[in-house]
Short mmCIF file of C-alpha atoms in Angstrom, two decimals:
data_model
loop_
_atom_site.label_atom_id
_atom_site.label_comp_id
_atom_site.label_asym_id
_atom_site.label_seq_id
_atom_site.Cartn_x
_atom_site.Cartn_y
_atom_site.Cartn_z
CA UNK A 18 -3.53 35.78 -24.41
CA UNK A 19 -6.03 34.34 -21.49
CA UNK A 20 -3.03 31.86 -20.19
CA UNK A 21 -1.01 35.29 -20.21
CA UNK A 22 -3.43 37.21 -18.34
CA UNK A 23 -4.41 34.41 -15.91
CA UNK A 24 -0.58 33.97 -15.33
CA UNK A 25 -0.31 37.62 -14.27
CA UNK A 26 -3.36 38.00 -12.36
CA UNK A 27 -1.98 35.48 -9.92
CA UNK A 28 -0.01 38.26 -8.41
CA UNK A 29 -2.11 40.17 -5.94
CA UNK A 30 -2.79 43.78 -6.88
CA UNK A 31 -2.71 42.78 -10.62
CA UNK A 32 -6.30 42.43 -12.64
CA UNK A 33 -8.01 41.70 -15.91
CA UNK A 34 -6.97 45.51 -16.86
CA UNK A 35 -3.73 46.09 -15.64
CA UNK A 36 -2.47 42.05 -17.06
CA UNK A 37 -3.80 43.61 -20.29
CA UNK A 38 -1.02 46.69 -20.10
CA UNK A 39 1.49 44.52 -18.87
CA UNK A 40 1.42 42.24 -22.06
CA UNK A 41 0.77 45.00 -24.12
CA UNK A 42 4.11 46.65 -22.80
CA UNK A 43 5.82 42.81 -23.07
CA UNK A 44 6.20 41.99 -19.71
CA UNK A 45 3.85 39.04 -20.78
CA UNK A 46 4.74 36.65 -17.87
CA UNK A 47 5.92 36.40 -13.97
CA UNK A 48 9.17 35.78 -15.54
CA UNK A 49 9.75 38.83 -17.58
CA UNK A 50 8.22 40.95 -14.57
CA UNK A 51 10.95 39.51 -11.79
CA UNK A 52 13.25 40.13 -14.27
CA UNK A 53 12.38 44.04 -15.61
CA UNK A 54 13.62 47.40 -14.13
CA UNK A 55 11.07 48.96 -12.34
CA UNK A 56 11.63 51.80 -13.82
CA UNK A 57 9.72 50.49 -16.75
CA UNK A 58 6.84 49.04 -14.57
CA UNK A 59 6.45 52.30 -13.41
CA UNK A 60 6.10 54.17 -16.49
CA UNK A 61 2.59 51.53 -17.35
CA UNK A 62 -0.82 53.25 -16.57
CA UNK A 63 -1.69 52.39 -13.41
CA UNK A 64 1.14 51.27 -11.32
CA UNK A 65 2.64 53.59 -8.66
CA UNK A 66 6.40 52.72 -7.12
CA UNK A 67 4.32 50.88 -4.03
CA UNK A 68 2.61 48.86 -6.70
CA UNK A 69 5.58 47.78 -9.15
CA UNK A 70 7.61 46.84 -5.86
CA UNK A 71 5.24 44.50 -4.79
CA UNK A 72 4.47 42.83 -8.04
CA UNK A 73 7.91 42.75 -8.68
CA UNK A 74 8.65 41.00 -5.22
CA UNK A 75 5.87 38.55 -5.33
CA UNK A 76 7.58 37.91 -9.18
CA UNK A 77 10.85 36.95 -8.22
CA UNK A 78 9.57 35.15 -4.84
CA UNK A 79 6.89 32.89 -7.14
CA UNK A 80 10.40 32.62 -9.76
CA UNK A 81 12.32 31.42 -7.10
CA UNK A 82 10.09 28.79 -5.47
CA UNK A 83 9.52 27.57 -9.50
CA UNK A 84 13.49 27.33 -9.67
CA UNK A 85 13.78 25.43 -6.24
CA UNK A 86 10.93 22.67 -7.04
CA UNK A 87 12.47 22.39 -10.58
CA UNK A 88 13.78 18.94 -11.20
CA UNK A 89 17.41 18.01 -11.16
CA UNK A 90 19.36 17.67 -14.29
CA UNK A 91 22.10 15.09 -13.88
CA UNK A 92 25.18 15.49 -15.87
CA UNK A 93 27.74 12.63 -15.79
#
């Protein structure tokens, strides 16, 4: 669970406390919060509409950069 928490405190507005509600609500990693509703987000203690749009942004901007430094797989 610390890789999981350090994971999600690397998005800013996101601590010790509220990584802890995220995984306990299965949004365990950047991945699964660029890719959730935020409609869900928003029903977690602690995180307002402002809040789950910016996580969510920084999520899928972090995803993306991942996706576009990810080595090429070459098919023949």
């Amino acid at each position: 669970m610390n890789k999981e928490l350090k994971e999600l405190e690397k998005l800013k507005g996101i601590g010790e406390v509220l990584s802890r509600r995220l995984i306990e609500a299965s949004y365990s990693s950047i991945a699964k919060i660029a890719a959730a509703k935020e409609d869900g987000l928003s029903k977690i203690p602690g995180m307002n509409p402002q809040k789950v749009r910016s996580i969510v942004s920084q999520a899928r901007e972090l995803t993306s950069e991942a996706e576009k430094n990810r080595p090429k797989t070459w098919k023949h």
